[in-house]
Coordinates of C-alpha atoms and ligand atoms in Angstrom, one line a residue:
M5 CA -55.6 -53.6 65.9
E6 CA -54.8 -50.1 64.6
Q7 CA -57.6 -47.6 64.1
F8 CA -58.1 -46.2 60.7
P9 CA -57.8 -42.4 61.0
L10 CA -61.1 -41.7 59.1
P11 CA -64.4 -43.5 59.0
F12 CA -63.6 -46.6 56.9
P13 CA -66.5 -47.2 54.5
D14 CA -68.6 -50.2 55.4
E15 CA -68.5 -51.3 51.8
A16 CA -64.8 -51.4 51.6
A17 CA -64.7 -53.2 54.9
L18 CA -67.2 -55.7 53.5
L19 CA -65.1 -56.4 50.4
V20 CA -61.9 -56.9 52.5
K21 CA -63.8 -59.2 54.8
R22 CA -65.2 -61.3 52.0
L23 CA -61.8 -61.7 50.3
E24 CA -60.1 -62.6 53.6
A25 CA -62.8 -65.1 54.4
A26 CA -62.0 -66.8 51.1
G27 CA -58.4 -67.2 52.2
H28 CA -56.9 -64.2 50.5
E29 CA -55.1 -61.0 51.7
A30 CA -56.8 -57.7 50.9
Y31 CA -56.1 -54.1 51.7
V32 CA -57.1 -50.6 50.8
V33 CA -54.0 -49.0 49.1
G34 CA -52.4 -46.0 47.6
G35 CA -54.1 -42.6 47.4
C36 CA -56.9 -43.4 49.8
V37 CA -54.5 -44.4 52.6
R38 CA -52.4 -41.3 52.0
D39 CA -55.4 -39.0 52.1
A40 CA -57.0 -40.6 55.1
L41 CA -53.7 -40.5 57.0
L42 CA -53.6 -36.7 56.2
G43 CA -57.1 -36.4 57.5
M44 CA -58.5 -35.7 54.1
Q45 CA -61.6 -37.5 52.7
P46 CA -60.4 -39.9 49.9
H47 CA -62.3 -39.5 46.7
D48 CA -62.1 -43.2 45.9
W49 CA -61.0 -46.4 47.7
D50 CA -58.9 -48.8 45.8
L51 CA -58.2 -52.3 47.0
T52 CA -55.3 -54.6 46.4
T53 CA -55.4 -58.3 46.9
S54 CA -53.5 -61.6 46.7
A55 CA -56.4 -63.1 44.8
S56 CA -56.4 -63.4 41.0
P57 CA -59.2 -61.7 39.2
D58 CA -61.1 -65.0 38.9
E59 CA -60.6 -65.6 42.6
V60 CA -61.9 -62.2 43.4
K61 CA -65.0 -62.9 41.4
A62 CA -65.5 -66.2 43.2
A63 CA -65.0 -64.6 46.6
L64 CA -67.4 -61.8 45.8
S65 CA -70.0 -63.9 44.0
G66 CA -73.5 -62.3 44.3
L67 CA -72.0 -58.8 44.0
R68 CA -71.9 -56.9 40.8
I69 CA -68.4 -57.2 39.4
L70 CA -67.2 -55.5 36.1
D71 CA -64.1 -56.5 34.2
T72 CA -62.6 -53.1 33.9
G73 CA -58.9 -54.0 33.4
L74 CA -58.5 -57.7 33.4
R75 CA -55.1 -57.5 31.7
H76 CA -53.8 -55.5 34.6
G77 CA -55.5 -57.6 37.1
T78 CA -58.3 -55.0 37.9
V79 CA -62.0 -55.7 38.4
T80 CA -64.5 -53.2 39.8
A81 CA -67.0 -54.1 42.4
V82 CA -70.1 -51.9 42.1
L83 CA -71.9 -51.4 45.4
E84 CA -73.3 -48.0 46.3
R85 CA -70.1 -46.8 44.7
P86 CA -67.4 -48.5 42.6
Y87 CA -64.3 -50.1 44.1
E88 CA -61.4 -51.1 41.9
I89 CA -59.8 -54.3 43.1
T90 CA -56.4 -55.1 41.7
T91 CA -54.4 -58.3 42.1
F92 CA -50.9 -57.8 43.6
R93 CA -48.7 -57.1 40.6
V94 CA -45.1 -56.9 39.5
D95 CA -44.5 -54.6 36.5
G96 CA -42.3 -56.1 33.8
K97 CA -39.7 -54.2 31.7
Y98 CA -40.7 -50.6 30.6
S99 CA -39.5 -50.0 27.1
D100 CA -41.8 -47.2 26.0
G101 CA -41.2 -44.8 28.9
R102 CA -44.8 -44.9 29.9
R103 CA -46.2 -48.4 30.6
P104 CA -44.8 -51.8 31.5
D105 CA -44.5 -54.2 28.5
T106 CA -46.0 -57.0 30.7
V107 CA -47.5 -57.3 34.2
R108 CA -47.2 -60.4 36.3
F109 CA -49.5 -61.3 39.2
S110 CA -47.9 -61.9 42.6
R111 CA -48.9 -63.4 45.9
R112 CA -46.8 -60.9 47.9
L113 CA -48.0 -57.5 48.9
E114 CA -44.4 -56.3 49.0
D115 CA -44.1 -56.8 45.2
D116 CA -47.1 -54.6 44.7
L117 CA -46.0 -51.8 47.0
S118 CA -42.6 -51.7 45.4
R119 CA -44.0 -50.9 41.9
R120 CA -45.8 -47.8 43.3
D121 CA -44.4 -44.4 42.6
F122 CA -43.9 -42.5 45.8
T123 CA -43.5 -43.7 49.4
V124 CA -46.6 -41.8 50.5
N125 CA -48.6 -43.6 47.8
A126 CA -47.2 -47.1 48.7
M127 CA -49.0 -47.9 51.9
A128 CA -51.7 -50.4 52.5
W129 CA -54.2 -50.8 55.3
S130 CA -56.6 -53.5 56.3
P131 CA -58.9 -53.7 59.4
M132 CA -57.4 -57.2 60.1
R133 CA -53.8 -56.5 59.4
G134 CA -53.3 -52.8 60.1
L135 CA -51.0 -50.5 58.2
V136 CA -48.3 -51.9 55.9
D137 CA -45.6 -49.3 55.3
L138 CA -42.4 -50.8 53.9
F139 CA -40.8 -47.7 52.5
G140 CA -41.1 -45.1 55.2
G141 CA -44.3 -43.6 53.8
M142 CA -45.6 -42.5 57.2
E143 CA -42.5 -40.7 58.1
D144 CA -42.4 -38.9 54.7
L145 CA -46.1 -38.0 55.2
H146 CA -45.3 -36.4 58.5
A147 CA -42.3 -34.6 57.2
G148 CA -44.1 -33.5 54.0
I149 CA -41.9 -35.2 51.5
I150 CA -42.5 -36.8 48.1
R151 CA -39.9 -39.4 47.5
C152 CA -39.7 -42.2 44.9
V153 CA -40.0 -45.8 46.0
G154 CA -36.6 -47.2 45.0
D155 CA -34.1 -45.4 42.8
P156 CA -35.6 -42.1 41.5
E157 CA -33.6 -42.1 38.2
Q158 CA -34.8 -45.6 37.4
R159 CA -38.4 -44.9 38.4
M160 CA -38.6 -41.7 36.3
Q161 CA -36.9 -43.5 33.4
E162 CA -39.6 -46.3 33.5
D163 CA -42.6 -44.0 33.4
A164 CA -42.2 -40.3 32.5
L165 CA -45.7 -39.5 33.8
R166 CA -44.2 -39.8 37.3
V167 CA -42.3 -36.5 36.6
M168 CA -45.7 -34.8 36.6
R169 CA -47.2 -36.8 39.3
A170 CA -44.4 -35.8 41.7
V171 CA -45.1 -32.2 41.0
R172 CA -48.8 -32.6 41.2
F173 CA -48.6 -34.1 44.7
Q174 CA -46.2 -31.3 45.7
S175 CA -48.7 -28.7 44.4
R176 CA -51.7 -30.4 46.0
L177 CA -50.2 -31.3 49.4
G178 CA -47.7 -28.5 49.8
F179 CA -44.9 -31.1 50.3
S180 CA -41.3 -30.8 49.2
I181 CA -39.8 -33.2 46.7
E182 CA -36.8 -35.0 48.2
P183 CA -33.6 -33.8 46.5
E184 CA -32.7 -37.0 44.6
T185 CA -36.3 -37.4 43.4
R186 CA -36.3 -33.7 42.4
R187 CA -33.1 -34.2 40.4
A188 CA -34.6 -37.1 38.7
V189 CA -37.7 -35.0 37.9
A190 CA -35.5 -32.3 36.3
D191 CA -33.4 -35.0 34.4
H192 CA -36.4 -36.6 32.8
V193 CA -38.5 -33.6 31.8
S194 CA -37.8 -34.2 28.1
R195 CA -39.1 -37.7 28.3
L196 CA -42.5 -36.3 28.6
S197 CA -42.6 -36.3 24.9
L198 CA -43.4 -40.0 25.4
V199 CA -46.6 -39.2 27.3
S200 CA -49.9 -38.4 25.6
P201 CA -50.9 -34.7 25.5
E202 CA -54.2 -35.6 27.3
R203 CA -52.3 -37.0 30.2
I204 CA -49.9 -34.1 30.4
G205 CA -52.8 -31.6 30.1
S206 CA -54.7 -33.3 32.9
E207 CA -51.7 -33.3 35.2
L208 CA -50.8 -29.7 34.3
R209 CA -54.3 -28.5 34.9
Q210 CA -54.3 -30.1 38.4
I211 CA -50.9 -28.7 39.2
V212 CA -51.8 -25.2 38.3
A213 CA -55.2 -25.3 40.1
A214 CA -53.9 -26.7 43.4
S215 CA -53.2 -24.7 46.5
F216 CA -49.4 -24.7 46.4
A217 CA -48.9 -24.2 42.6
A218 CA -46.6 -21.3 42.8
R219 CA -44.0 -23.1 44.9
A220 CA -44.3 -26.3 42.9
I221 CA -43.7 -24.3 39.6
R222 CA -40.9 -22.3 41.1
E223 CA -39.0 -25.4 42.4
N224 CA -39.5 -27.3 39.1
A225 CA -38.8 -24.6 36.7
A226 CA -37.2 -26.9 34.2
L227 CA -40.4 -28.8 33.8
F228 CA -42.5 -25.7 33.1
H229 CA -39.8 -24.2 30.9
F230 CA -40.1 -27.4 28.8
L231 CA -43.9 -27.7 28.7
T232 CA -45.1 -24.1 28.8
P233 CA -42.2 -21.7 28.3
G234 CA -43.0 -18.1 29.3
C235 CA -45.5 -19.2 32.0
E236 CA -43.1 -19.7 34.8
S237 CA -42.2 -16.0 35.3
E238 CA -42.1 -14.6 38.8
R239 CA -45.0 -12.2 38.2
T240 CA -47.2 -15.2 37.1
L241 CA -46.2 -17.1 40.3
R242 CA -47.0 -14.1 42.5
A243 CA -50.4 -13.8 40.8
L244 CA -51.0 -17.6 41.5
E245 CA -50.0 -16.9 45.1
A246 CA -52.4 -14.1 45.3
A247 CA -55.2 -16.4 44.1
E248 CA -54.6 -18.5 47.1
Q249 CA -54.7 -15.7 49.7
T250 CA -58.1 -15.2 51.4
E251 CA -59.1 -11.7 50.3
I252 CA -57.2 -10.2 47.4
V253 CA -60.0 -7.6 46.7
F254 CA -62.5 -10.4 46.1
P255 CA -62.9 -13.8 47.9
A256 CA -60.3 -16.5 47.3
S257 CA -63.2 -18.9 46.3
W258 CA -63.6 -16.9 43.1
A259 CA -60.2 -18.1 42.0
D260 CA -61.5 -21.3 40.4
Q261 CA -59.6 -23.6 38.0
S262 CA -60.3 -21.3 35.0
V263 CA -59.0 -18.2 36.9
R264 CA -55.8 -20.0 37.9
L265 CA -55.2 -21.3 34.4
A266 CA -55.8 -17.9 32.9
L267 CA -53.2 -16.4 35.4
F268 CA -50.8 -19.2 34.5
F269 CA -51.2 -18.6 30.7
H270 CA -51.8 -14.9 30.6
R271 CA -48.3 -13.9 29.4
L272 CA -48.7 -16.0 26.3
G273 CA -51.5 -13.6 25.1
S274 CA -52.9 -14.7 21.8
S275 CA -50.6 -17.7 21.4
S276 CA -52.1 -19.2 24.6
Q277 CA -55.0 -20.6 22.5
S278 CA -52.9 -23.0 20.5
K279 CA -50.9 -24.0 23.6
I280 CA -54.1 -24.7 25.6
Q281 CA -55.7 -26.6 22.7
A282 CA -52.6 -28.7 22.4
L283 CA -53.1 -29.8 26.0
R284 CA -56.6 -31.1 25.1
F285 CA -58.5 -29.4 27.8
S286 CA -62.3 -29.6 27.4
N287 CA -63.7 -27.1 24.9
E288 CA -65.6 -25.3 27.6
L289 CA -62.4 -24.8 29.6
I290 CA -60.4 -23.8 26.6
D291 CA -63.0 -21.1 25.7
R292 CA -63.2 -19.8 29.2
V293 CA -59.5 -19.6 29.8
C294 CA -58.7 -18.1 26.4
Q295 CA -61.4 -15.4 26.9
L296 CA -59.9 -14.5 30.3
V297 CA -56.4 -14.4 28.9
S298 CA -57.5 -12.2 26.0
L299 CA -59.4 -9.8 28.3
H300 CA -57.0 -9.7 31.3
D301 CA -55.7 -6.4 30.3
A302 CA -58.9 -4.8 29.0
A303 CA -59.8 -1.5 30.5
L304 CA -62.8 -1.4 32.7
D305 CA -64.8 1.8 32.1
L306 CA -66.9 2.7 35.0
T307 CA -69.9 4.2 33.2
R308 CA -73.2 2.3 33.4
P309 CA -73.5 1.7 29.7
A310 CA -70.0 0.3 29.6
V311 CA -70.7 -2.0 32.5
K312 CA -73.9 -3.2 30.8
R313 CA -71.9 -4.0 27.6
W314 CA -69.6 -6.2 29.7
M315 CA -72.6 -7.9 31.1
A316 CA -74.0 -8.5 27.7
K317 CA -70.7 -10.0 26.5
L318 CA -69.8 -12.2 29.5
S319 CA -71.9 -14.4 31.9
L320 CA -72.0 -13.2 35.4
E321 CA -69.7 -16.1 36.5
Q322 CA -67.2 -15.3 33.7
L323 CA -67.3 -11.6 34.6
R324 CA -66.6 -12.5 38.2
R325 CA -63.6 -14.6 37.1
L326 CA -62.4 -11.7 35.0
V327 CA -62.4 -9.3 38.0
K328 CA -60.6 -11.9 40.1
V329 CA -58.0 -12.4 37.4
K330 CA -57.4 -8.7 37.3
A331 CA -57.2 -8.5 41.1
C332 CA -54.6 -11.3 41.3
L333 CA -52.5 -9.7 38.5
L334 CA -52.7 -6.4 40.3
A335 CA -51.7 -8.0 43.6
A336 CA -48.6 -9.4 41.8
Q337 CA -47.5 -5.9 40.7
T338 CA -45.1 -4.2 43.0
E339 CA -46.3 -0.8 41.8
A340 CA -50.0 -1.6 42.3
K341 CA -52.1 1.4 43.4
D342 CA -55.1 1.6 45.7
S343 CA -56.9 3.4 42.9
D344 CA -56.5 0.4 40.6
R345 CA -58.0 -1.9 43.2
A346 CA -60.8 0.6 43.7
V347 CA -61.7 0.5 40.0
L348 CA -62.2 -3.3 40.3
T349 CA -64.5 -3.1 43.4
R350 CA -66.4 -0.1 41.9
F351 CA -66.9 -2.1 38.7
W352 CA -68.2 -5.1 40.5
D353 CA -70.5 -3.0 42.6
L354 CA -72.0 -1.5 39.4
V355 CA -72.4 -5.0 38.0
Q356 CA -74.4 -6.0 41.2
Q357 CA -76.4 -2.9 41.1
I358 CA -77.3 -3.2 37.5
R359 CA -78.2 -6.8 37.9
Q360 CA -80.5 -6.0 40.9
E361 CA -82.3 -3.4 38.9
G362 CA -82.8 -6.0 36.2
A363 CA -81.5 -3.4 33.7
V364 CA -81.4 -4.2 30.0
C365 CA -78.1 -5.6 28.7
V366 CA -79.1 -7.9 25.8
R367 CA -81.8 -7.8 23.1
G368 CA -83.8 -10.4 24.9
D369 CA -84.3 -8.0 27.8
L370 CA -86.0 -5.3 25.7
A371 CA -89.7 -4.7 26.3
V372 CA -90.4 -5.2 22.6
H373 CA -89.3 -8.1 20.4
G374 CA -89.2 -8.8 16.6
K375 CA -92.8 -9.9 16.6
D376 CA -94.0 -6.6 18.1
L377 CA -92.2 -4.7 15.4
I378 CA -93.7 -6.9 12.7
A379 CA -97.2 -6.3 14.3
A380 CA -96.4 -2.5 14.1
G381 CA -95.8 -2.9 10.4
I382 CA -92.0 -3.1 10.2
A383 CA -90.8 -5.6 7.7
P384 CA -88.8 -8.5 9.1
G385 CA -85.2 -8.9 8.0
R386 CA -81.8 -7.4 8.4
H387 CA -83.1 -3.9 8.6
M388 CA -85.3 -4.8 11.5
G389 CA -82.4 -6.4 13.3
A390 CA -80.5 -3.1 12.9
I391 CA -83.5 -1.3 14.5
L392 CA -83.5 -3.7 17.5
D393 CA -79.8 -3.1 17.9
A394 CA -80.2 0.6 17.8
L395 CA -83.0 0.3 20.4
L396 CA -80.8 -1.8 22.6
D397 CA -78.0 0.9 22.4
E398 CA -80.5 3.6 23.3
V399 CA -81.9 1.7 26.3
I400 CA -78.4 0.7 27.5
E401 CA -77.4 4.3 27.3
E402 CA -80.6 5.3 29.1
R403 CA -81.7 7.6 26.3
T404 CA -84.9 5.7 25.7
P405 CA -86.9 4.0 28.5
N406 CA -87.5 0.2 28.3
E407 CA -91.2 0.6 27.8
P408 CA -93.2 -0.8 24.8
D409 CA -94.8 2.5 23.7
A410 CA -91.6 4.5 23.8
L411 CA -89.7 1.7 22.0
L412 CA -92.3 1.2 19.3
R413 CA -92.4 5.0 18.7
R414 CA -88.6 5.0 18.3
A415 CA -88.7 1.9 16.1
Q416 CA -91.1 3.7 13.7
E417 CA -88.9 6.8 13.6
L418 CA -85.8 4.6 12.9
N419 CA -87.8 2.7 10.3
G420 CA -88.7 5.9 8.6
K421 CA -85.1 7.0 8.6
G422 CA -83.8 3.8 7.2
D423 CA -86.0 3.7 4.1
Ligands
ATP24 P1 -55.5 -39.1 43.3 O1 -56.0 -38.6 44.5 O2 -55.1 -38.1 42.3 O3 -56.4 -40.2 42.7 P2 -53.8 -41.4 43.7 O4 -52.6 -41.5 44.5 O5 -55.0 -42.2 44.1 O6 -54.2 -39.9 43.7 P3 -54.1 -42.7 41.2 O7 -53.6 -42.2 39.8 O8 -55.5 -42.8 41.4 O9 -53.5 -41.7 42.2 O10 -53.3 -44.0 41.4 C1 -53.6 -44.9 42.6 C2 -52.3 -45.4 43.1 O11 -51.6 -46.2 42.1 C3 -51.2 -44.4 43.5 O12 -51.4 -44.0 44.8 C4 -49.9 -45.1 43.3 O13 -49.7 -46.0 44.4 C5 -50.2 -46.0 42.1 N1 -49.8 -45.3 40.8 C6 -50.6 -44.6 40.0 N2 -50.0 -44.2 38.9 C7 -48.7 -44.6 39.0 C8 -47.5 -44.6 38.2 N3 -47.6 -43.9 37.1 N4 -46.4 -45.2 38.6 C9 -46.4 -45.9 39.8 N5 -47.5 -46.0 40.6 C10 -48.6 -45.4 40.2
MG25 MG1 -56.9 -42.3 43.1

């Protein structure tokens, strides 16, 4: 029997064994087989079986089984973690460009593997039966190729989401898309209008954030020209490449998903907001990315008060993202100067230094608060707010020390002036 290339989870083995013991065929299939064969830890293990959903439930009686997608033949066995178990399936006609009108269960693994999108995603493995690879998936995995199972034109026509899935796997794995599949991708770009914005947004986000994004975008320019015109420029792609390199001024690990999305969208400037909103990213991600886009060109003044004002405006993480965005954009410029890079490192050094000192950046850091001013006889209200802001300015600019006595004295003076 063939060895599985990674530790095979005991739970998945147990499920396969129980199904086989009841007289059915069962395998792990799809993404987990692909990732394991590449030596990568799969994030979930999906099973495929000849058993109908009722037969699965009977074979696994005593385990916790949820009806997660009965219509499509899927139940989920919940052990330490969940396992989706789907009956071998043949997809019926596709008339909406996204989902089959009907699905039919089958007793043949071959039927199920044929409906899957790419050869590298169409392999099954079981401890009893070994690897089943009917479409040359293993060979394509070794050669680094994304290739449709069957006729690429027809497969893209059936389900337009596959256009984005092809590019996503290219971007994540660093593979090439086989020429006919690539042509089919380009030919079916406009059919993405049939796919929901959420799905498109989710795929796009993953494409842009993956390691080989620049090449994936460059080689599928038609797709990005359709989805996000203006974002596929060579400078943007060079900035994404810089995000992947180990030390572009700052560590590569700082180039998280938000940084990469900000690099991708930066040329859209203020119109990036509506574009990103239309892709239905989470509100948190939208806010982060839009803020980085709007600030990517902001000047970094190297005085301490200026740095403190940045620290008051942005969280430390977001500030770190901003300097990384700037560093990547700088690396993408042919005329980049050492002095520009030096500004970024100097700025970040100042941020670190000010943070270590625990220096005042926001009102809450002041040694006096509203209640102290009230106790000192200053009336609460808008005027008091203005006094606190003025104190904050003076402390940030290091004209007044952050000490209660000094601050209260200044508050009284300012209060007197304001009357
Ligand atoms: P990921 O690591 O992103 O989860 P995956 O390959 O597991 O990658 P899933 O979306 O979880 O992708 O789908 C599991 C499997 O189902 C795929 O490997 C593929 O065999 C099949 N599949 C998923 N979506 C499609 C589709 N749109 N058309 C055809 N087959 C698909
Ligand atoms: Mg998966």
